[in-house]
Coordinates of C-alpha atoms in Angstrom, one line a residue:
M10 CA -25.6 -36.1 21.3
L11 CA -22.6 -33.8 21.2
L12 CA -24.1 -31.8 18.3
V13 CA -27.6 -31.6 19.7
L14 CA -26.6 -30.1 23.1
P15 CA -25.4 -26.7 21.8
L16 CA -28.1 -26.6 19.2
S17 CA -30.8 -27.2 21.9
A18 CA -29.2 -24.5 24.1
F19 CA -29.2 -22.0 21.3
F20 CA -32.9 -22.5 20.4
S21 CA -34.0 -22.6 24.0
A22 CA -32.2 -19.3 24.8
V23 CA -33.5 -17.6 21.6
S24 CA -37.1 -18.8 22.3
L25 CA -36.9 -17.6 25.9
A26 CA -35.6 -14.2 24.9
V27 CA -38.2 -13.7 22.1
G28 CA -41.0 -15.1 24.4
A29 CA -40.2 -12.5 27.0
Y30 CA -42.0 -9.9 24.8
A31 CA -45.2 -11.9 24.8
R32 CA -48.1 -11.1 27.2
S33 CA -49.7 -14.5 26.7
S34 CA -48.9 -18.0 25.5
K35 CA -50.9 -17.3 22.3
E36 CA -48.9 -14.2 21.6
G37 CA -45.7 -16.1 22.3
Q38 CA -46.6 -18.5 19.5
Y39 CA -47.0 -15.6 17.1
Y40 CA -43.5 -14.3 18.1
L41 CA -41.9 -17.8 17.7
M42 CA -43.3 -18.1 14.1
P43 CA -40.7 -15.8 12.6
L44 CA -38.0 -17.8 14.4
F45 CA -39.4 -20.9 12.6
L46 CA -39.4 -19.1 9.3
V47 CA -35.8 -18.1 9.7
T48 CA -34.7 -21.6 10.7
L49 CA -36.4 -23.4 7.9
P50 CA -34.3 -22.0 5.1
L51 CA -31.1 -22.9 7.1
V52 CA -32.3 -26.5 7.2
C53 CA -33.5 -26.5 3.6
L54 CA -30.2 -25.1 2.4
T55 CA -28.5 -28.4 3.2
L56 CA -30.8 -30.1 0.5
A57 CA -29.6 -27.7 -2.2
P58 CA -27.3 -29.2 -4.9
G59 CA -23.7 -28.2 -4.5
V60 CA -24.0 -27.3 -0.8
E61 CA -21.3 -29.3 1.0
L62 CA -19.6 -29.0 4.4
S63 CA -17.0 -26.2 4.0
P64 CA -15.3 -23.6 6.2
L65 CA -18.1 -21.1 5.2
Y66 CA -21.1 -23.3 6.0
S67 CA -19.6 -24.7 9.2
M68 CA -20.0 -21.2 10.8
V69 CA -23.7 -20.9 9.8
P70 CA -26.1 -21.7 12.6
V71 CA -28.1 -24.9 12.1
T72 CA -26.7 -25.4 8.6
G73 CA -23.3 -26.4 9.8
V74 CA -24.7 -28.9 12.3
A75 CA -27.1 -30.4 9.6
L76 CA -24.3 -30.8 7.1
L77 CA -22.1 -32.5 9.6
L78 CA -24.9 -34.8 10.6
Q79 CA -25.3 -35.7 6.9
K80 CA -21.6 -36.6 6.7
L81 CA -21.8 -38.7 9.8
I82 CA -25.0 -40.6 8.7
S83 CA -23.7 -41.3 5.2
P84 CA -19.9 -41.0 5.3
D85 CA -17.9 -40.9 2.1
P86 CA -15.9 -44.2 1.9
Q87 CA -12.9 -42.3 0.5
A88 CA -13.0 -39.2 2.7
G89 CA -14.0 -41.0 5.9
I90 CA -15.5 -39.3 8.9
P91 CA -14.9 -35.5 8.8
W92 CA -13.2 -35.1 12.1
L93 CA -11.7 -31.9 10.8
Y94 CA -15.0 -30.0 11.1
F95 CA -16.1 -31.0 14.6
I96 CA -14.5 -28.1 16.3
P97 CA -15.4 -25.5 13.5
V98 CA -19.0 -26.6 13.8
L99 CA -19.3 -26.9 17.6
A100 CA -17.3 -23.8 18.5
P101 CA -19.5 -21.3 16.7
M102 CA -22.7 -23.0 17.9
A103 CA -21.4 -22.8 21.5
I104 CA -20.6 -19.1 21.1
Y105 CA -24.1 -18.5 19.5
S106 CA -25.7 -20.3 22.4
W107 CA -23.8 -18.2 24.9
L108 CA -24.8 -15.0 23.1
A109 CA -28.4 -16.1 22.9
L110 CA -28.4 -16.9 26.7
R111 CA -26.9 -13.5 27.5
W112 CA -29.6 -11.9 25.4
A113 CA -32.3 -13.8 27.3
I114 CA -30.8 -12.8 30.6
E115 CA -30.8 -9.1 29.6
Q116 CA -34.4 -9.3 28.5
F117 CA -35.5 -10.4 32.0
Q118 CA -33.4 -7.7 33.6
R119 CA -35.1 -4.9 31.6
E120 CA -38.1 -3.3 33.3
E121 CA -39.6 -2.1 30.1
V122 CA -39.9 -5.7 28.9
L123 CA -41.3 -7.2 32.1
F124 CA -43.5 -4.3 33.3
R125 CA -44.6 -2.4 30.2
E126 CA -48.0 -1.3 29.2
A127 CA -50.2 -3.3 26.8
E128 CA -49.2 -1.4 23.7
R129 CA -49.5 -2.6 20.2
L130 CA -46.6 -2.8 17.8
D131 CA -46.9 -0.4 14.9
V132 CA -44.1 -0.8 12.4
G133 CA -44.8 2.5 10.7
L134 CA -44.9 4.4 14.0
W135 CA -41.8 2.7 15.2
L136 CA -39.9 3.7 12.0
R137 CA -41.1 7.3 12.3
R138 CA -40.0 7.4 15.9
L139 CA -36.7 5.9 15.1
F140 CA -35.9 8.7 12.6
R141 CA -37.4 11.4 14.7
E142 CA -36.1 10.6 18.2
K143 CA -32.5 9.9 17.2
E144 CA -29.8 8.9 19.7
A145 CA -26.6 10.8 19.9
V146 CA -24.5 7.7 19.1
P147 CA -25.4 4.2 17.9
T148 CA -27.2 1.8 20.2
A149 CA -26.2 -1.9 20.7
G150 CA -29.2 -3.0 18.7
Q151 CA -28.2 -0.8 15.8
A152 CA -24.6 -2.2 16.0
F153 CA -25.9 -5.8 15.8
F154 CA -28.2 -4.9 12.9
C155 CA -25.3 -3.2 11.1
F156 CA -23.2 -6.4 11.5
A157 CA -26.1 -8.6 10.2
M158 CA -26.4 -6.3 7.2
L159 CA -22.6 -6.5 6.6
L160 CA -22.6 -10.3 6.9
V161 CA -25.5 -10.7 4.4
L162 CA -23.9 -8.3 1.9
R163 CA -20.6 -10.1 2.2
W164 CA -22.3 -13.5 1.6
L165 CA -24.1 -12.0 -1.5
S166 CA -20.8 -10.5 -2.7
L167 CA -19.1 -13.9 -2.9
G168 CA -20.8 -14.6 -6.2
F169 CA -20.7 -10.9 -7.4
G170 CA -18.7 -9.9 -10.5
R171 CA -17.1 -13.2 -11.4
D172 CA -16.6 -12.0 -15.0
K173 CA -15.4 -8.5 -13.9
A174 CA -11.9 -7.3 -13.0
V175 CA -10.8 -8.4 -9.5
L176 CA -9.7 -4.9 -8.5
S177 CA -13.1 -3.4 -9.5
V178 CA -15.0 -6.1 -7.6
A179 CA -12.8 -5.6 -4.5
A180 CA -13.3 -1.8 -4.5
V181 CA -17.1 -2.1 -4.9
C182 CA -17.3 -4.7 -2.2
Q183 CA -15.3 -2.6 0.3
L184 CA -17.0 0.7 -0.4
A185 CA -20.6 -0.4 -1.1
F186 CA -20.9 -3.5 1.1
T187 CA -18.6 -2.6 4.0
A188 CA -18.3 1.1 4.4
A189 CA -21.7 2.3 3.2
P190 CA -24.0 0.6 5.7
P191 CA -22.3 2.0 8.9
L192 CA -21.9 5.4 7.2
F193 CA -25.5 5.8 6.2
M194 CA -26.8 4.4 9.5
A195 CA -24.7 6.9 11.4
L196 CA -25.9 9.8 9.2
L197 CA -29.6 8.7 9.4
L198 CA -30.0 7.3 12.9
T199 CA -27.7 9.4 15.1
T200 CA -27.4 13.1 15.9
R201 CA -23.6 12.9 16.2
P202 CA -22.3 10.8 13.3
R203 CA -18.7 11.8 13.8
Q204 CA -18.8 10.5 17.4
G205 CA -20.8 7.5 16.4
L206 CA -18.1 6.5 13.9
A207 CA -15.3 7.5 16.4
L208 CA -13.9 10.0 13.9
R209 CA -12.0 12.1 16.4
L210 CA -8.5 13.6 16.4
P211 CA -6.3 11.1 18.3
P212 CA -3.2 11.9 20.4
A213 CA -0.1 12.6 18.4
W214 CA 1.8 9.6 20.0
S215 CA -0.9 7.2 18.7
W216 CA 0.2 7.4 15.1
P217 CA 3.7 6.0 15.4
A218 CA 2.7 3.7 18.2
A219 CA 0.0 2.1 16.0
A220 CA 2.4 1.7 13.1
L221 CA 5.1 0.1 15.3
L222 CA 2.6 -2.2 17.0
A223 CA 1.3 -3.4 13.6
V224 CA 4.9 -4.3 12.5
L225 CA 5.4 -6.2 15.8
C226 CA 2.1 -8.1 15.4
V227 CA 2.8 -9.4 11.9
P228 CA 5.3 -12.2 12.8
P229 CA 3.3 -13.8 15.6
L230 CA -0.1 -13.6 13.8
A231 CA 1.5 -14.8 10.5
W232 CA 3.2 -17.6 12.4
L233 CA -0.1 -18.6 14.0
T234 CA -1.8 -18.6 10.6
L235 CA 0.9 -20.7 9.0
L236 CA 0.7 -23.1 12.0
I237 CA -3.0 -23.6 11.4
L238 CA -2.5 -24.0 7.6
D239 CA 0.3 -26.6 8.1
Q240 CA -2.1 -28.7 10.1
F241 CA -4.5 -28.8 7.2
P242 CA -2.6 -28.9 3.9
G243 CA -5.8 -28.9 1.8
L244 CA -6.7 -25.5 3.0
K245 CA -3.9 -23.9 1.1
L246 CA -5.5 -25.0 -2.2
L247 CA -8.8 -23.6 -1.0
I248 CA -7.3 -20.3 -0.2
Q249 CA -5.6 -20.1 -3.6
E250 CA -8.9 -20.8 -5.4
N251 CA -10.7 -18.0 -3.4
Q252 CA -7.9 -15.5 -3.8
P253 CA -7.2 -15.0 -7.5
L254 CA -5.0 -12.0 -6.8
L255 CA -2.3 -14.3 -5.5
Q256 CA -1.9 -15.9 -9.0
S257 CA 0.0 -13.1 -10.7
H258 CA 2.8 -10.7 -9.7
A259 CA 1.3 -7.9 -11.8
G260 CA -2.1 -8.3 -10.2
L261 CA -0.5 -8.1 -6.7
S262 CA 1.3 -4.9 -7.6
I263 CA -1.8 -3.2 -8.8
S264 CA -4.0 -4.5 -6.0
L265 CA -1.8 -3.3 -3.2
P266 CA -3.6 0.1 -2.7
V267 CA -7.0 -1.7 -2.9
L268 CA -6.3 -4.5 -0.5
A269 CA -4.4 -2.3 2.0
V270 CA -6.0 1.1 2.0
L271 CA -9.7 0.2 1.3
A272 CA -9.7 -2.8 3.7
A273 CA -8.2 -0.7 6.5
L274 CA -10.5 2.3 6.0
C275 CA -13.8 0.4 5.4
E276 CA -13.5 -2.4 7.9
E277 CA -12.3 -0.1 10.7
L278 CA -15.0 2.4 10.0
A279 CA -17.5 -0.4 10.4
F280 CA -16.2 -2.5 13.3
R281 CA -14.0 -0.1 15.4
G282 CA -16.2 2.8 14.5
F283 CA -20.0 2.2 14.4
I284 CA -20.2 -1.3 15.9
L285 CA -17.8 -0.8 18.8
T286 CA -19.3 2.5 19.7
G287 CA -22.8 0.9 19.7
L288 CA -21.7 -2.0 21.8
R289 CA -20.2 0.2 24.5
R290 CA -23.7 1.7 25.0
R291 CA -24.8 -1.6 26.7
F292 CA -21.6 -3.5 27.5
Q293 CA -18.5 -2.8 29.5
S294 CA -15.4 -1.8 27.6
W295 CA -13.7 -5.1 27.7
T296 CA -16.9 -7.0 26.8
A297 CA -17.5 -4.7 23.9
V298 CA -13.9 -5.2 22.6
F299 CA -14.1 -9.0 22.7
L300 CA -17.6 -9.0 21.2
S301 CA -16.6 -6.7 18.4
S302 CA -13.5 -8.8 17.8
F303 CA -15.7 -12.0 17.6
L304 CA -17.9 -10.2 15.0
F305 CA -14.9 -9.0 13.1
A306 CA -13.5 -12.6 12.9
L307 CA -16.8 -14.0 11.9
F308 CA -17.1 -11.4 9.2
Q309 CA -14.0 -12.8 7.4
I310 CA -15.9 -16.0 6.7
N311 CA -12.9 -18.2 7.3
V312 CA -13.2 -20.5 10.3
F313 CA -9.6 -21.7 10.1
Q314 CA -8.3 -18.2 10.4
F315 CA -10.8 -17.2 13.1
A316 CA -8.2 -17.2 15.9
P317 CA -5.7 -14.8 14.2
H318 CA -8.5 -12.4 13.1
F319 CA -10.0 -12.5 16.7
V320 CA -6.6 -11.6 18.2
L321 CA -6.2 -8.8 15.6
G322 CA -9.7 -7.5 16.4
V323 CA -8.9 -7.4 20.1
I324 CA -5.7 -5.3 19.4
L325 CA -7.5 -3.0 17.1
G326 CA -10.4 -2.5 19.6
L327 CA -7.9 -1.7 22.4
I328 CA -6.2 0.9 20.2
A329 CA -9.6 2.5 19.4
L330 CA -10.6 2.6 23.1
R331 CA -7.3 3.9 24.3
T332 CA -7.0 6.7 21.8
G333 CA -10.7 7.5 21.5
S334 CA -10.5 7.5 17.7
V335 CA -10.7 5.0 14.9
A336 CA -7.9 6.7 13.0
P337 CA -5.0 4.9 14.8
A338 CA -6.8 1.6 14.2
M339 CA -6.9 2.4 10.5
V340 CA -3.2 3.1 10.5
F341 CA -2.5 -0.2 12.3
H342 CA -4.7 -2.1 9.9
L343 CA -3.0 -0.4 6.9
V344 CA 0.5 -1.1 8.0
Y345 CA -0.4 -4.7 8.9
N346 CA -1.9 -5.2 5.5
L347 CA 1.2 -3.7 3.8
C348 CA 3.5 -6.0 5.8
L349 CA 1.5 -9.0 4.7
I350 CA 1.4 -8.1 1.1
A351 CA 5.0 -7.0 0.8
P352 CA 6.5 -10.5 0.6
L353 CA 4.1 -11.4 -2.1
V354 CA 4.9 -8.3 -4.2
F355 CA 8.7 -8.5 -3.6
P356 CA 9.4 -12.2 -3.3
Q357 CA 13.1 -11.8 -4.1
V358 CA 13.7 -9.4 -1.2
F359 CA 12.0 -11.7 1.3
A360 CA 13.4 -15.0 -0.1
V361 CA 16.2 -14.9 2.4
L362 CA 13.7 -15.2 5.2
N363 CA 12.2 -18.4 3.9
T364 CA 13.6 -21.0 6.2
K365 CA 11.1 -23.8 5.5
E366 CA 13.6 -25.9 3.7
S367 CA 16.5 -25.2 6.1
G368 CA 16.4 -28.6 7.9
I369 CA 16.3 -29.2 11.6
G370 CA 19.0 -26.7 12.7
I371 CA 18.5 -23.3 14.4
Q372 CA 17.2 -21.8 11.2
S373 CA 14.1 -24.0 11.3
L374 CA 13.3 -22.5 14.7
L375 CA 14.0 -18.9 13.6
P376 CA 10.4 -18.0 12.6
G377 CA 9.0 -19.2 16.0
I378 CA 11.7 -17.3 17.9
I379 CA 11.1 -14.1 15.9
A380 CA 7.3 -14.5 16.5
G381 CA 7.8 -15.0 20.2
V382 CA 10.1 -12.0 20.6
C383 CA 7.7 -9.8 18.6
A384 CA 4.7 -11.1 20.6
L385 CA 6.4 -10.1 23.9
L386 CA 7.4 -6.7 22.5
A387 CA 3.8 -6.1 21.2
A388 CA 2.3 -7.1 24.6
G389 CA 4.7 -4.7 26.3
L390 CA 3.7 -1.9 23.9
V391 CA 0.0 -2.6 24.4
A392 CA 0.5 -2.5 28.2
A393 CA 2.3 0.8 28.0
M394 CA -0.5 2.3 25.9
L395 CA -3.2 1.1 28.3
L396 CA -1.4 2.1 31.5
S397 CA 0.1 5.5 30.6
G398 CA -1.1 8.9 29.5
K399 CA -4.4 10.7 29.8
Q400 CA -7.6 8.9 29.0
P401 CA -9.9 10.4 26.3
A402 CA -13.2 11.7 27.4
A403 CA -16.3 9.6 26.7
V404 CA -19.4 10.7 24.9
D405 CA -21.7 12.8 27.2
T406 CA -25.4 13.4 27.5
E407 CA -27.8 10.8 26.3
G408 CA -25.1 9.4 24.1
A409 CA -22.9 8.4 27.0
V410 CA -21.1 5.1 26.5
A411 CA -19.4 2.7 28.9
P412 CA -16.3 4.0 30.7
A413 CA -13.1 3.8 28.7
L414 CA -10.3 1.6 29.8
P415 CA -8.6 3.0 32.9
S416 CA -5.3 4.8 32.8
R417 CA -2.5 4.2 35.3
S418 CA -3.5 7.3 37.4
R419 CA -7.0 5.9 37.8
L420 CA -5.6 2.4 38.8
N421 CA -3.4 3.9 41.5
R422 CA -6.2 5.6 43.2

């Protein structure tokens, strides 16, 4: 019963939103057929050999619920009931249900859906109109489509190049599967690709502020990640299997530019550039930030690190909104990645900070104390960035987006 409720809410909301486009019950059945065709592979995937309940499949709609039901109906005597996966399966389904319900509500609030003429859908005409009548910046629909494309490409890249060099595979995945879709969509579907990707010159103060904020965010987010991993010791082995770069010191030294630079540039161009700009066309600034952060955390395909990635996405989104540019977010992401990789590349330098075997004294509490102090300093720096200075101008004309976050002068009025 606990698993059926969010699943029923999800399908009810999606069916209601899709059915809003229908002019009759017969036409509504035609519109619901694609939904059935999309759902059927998600169910049949559970019957494929080798598909087991894992952090990846627990985030997939319908598939995660079906796999968990399989484990509950026929539990493994040795493993027992998989209580570990109840929250990873239910939490994404609850979020998907909420998003589908919000989509259904928006459909009934749009006059062009409720009171439109009896036109016929022509895919060819729609595509020609899409390329001919371009918007100034991306729309929310284009942002969601871009994320869906990124997620599919990332899923396909999981089995890509297993016999190739790890650095080459990482570079191809970042450039071709993460940066290319938003870049080409901005060039082909918008009249202002630079504004659509938030490629503007930021204020001078944003560069050092972003770098300092990244350094302050590393201890609390790393402590949160380690806290989650300590609760599930088996996850550490899973991470080591999926990250072969952690196995050799030489590989880490060579992969530093790829992991730090490419990930920062490509992921920020996609999520804080194209996707966040498109979401601000329909949603308020805070809603767009949280929604883009959720998509960013979902893109990592690691349900047990969902919370740290979500917090990281919120901070990056606030930086992009406050500065009006994606460049400071790239600097933050780059410095953050460098700080995470540095202890792995130079283990001797950071060995003195390893207090895991220190006992019950004050040294065992040192990581938590450092994380708490850095979290307070980071929160103060974010508040100072949001409440001081001049707010950047938003995109005008037909490409106008939602108002940016208010500055202190606007709050005092």
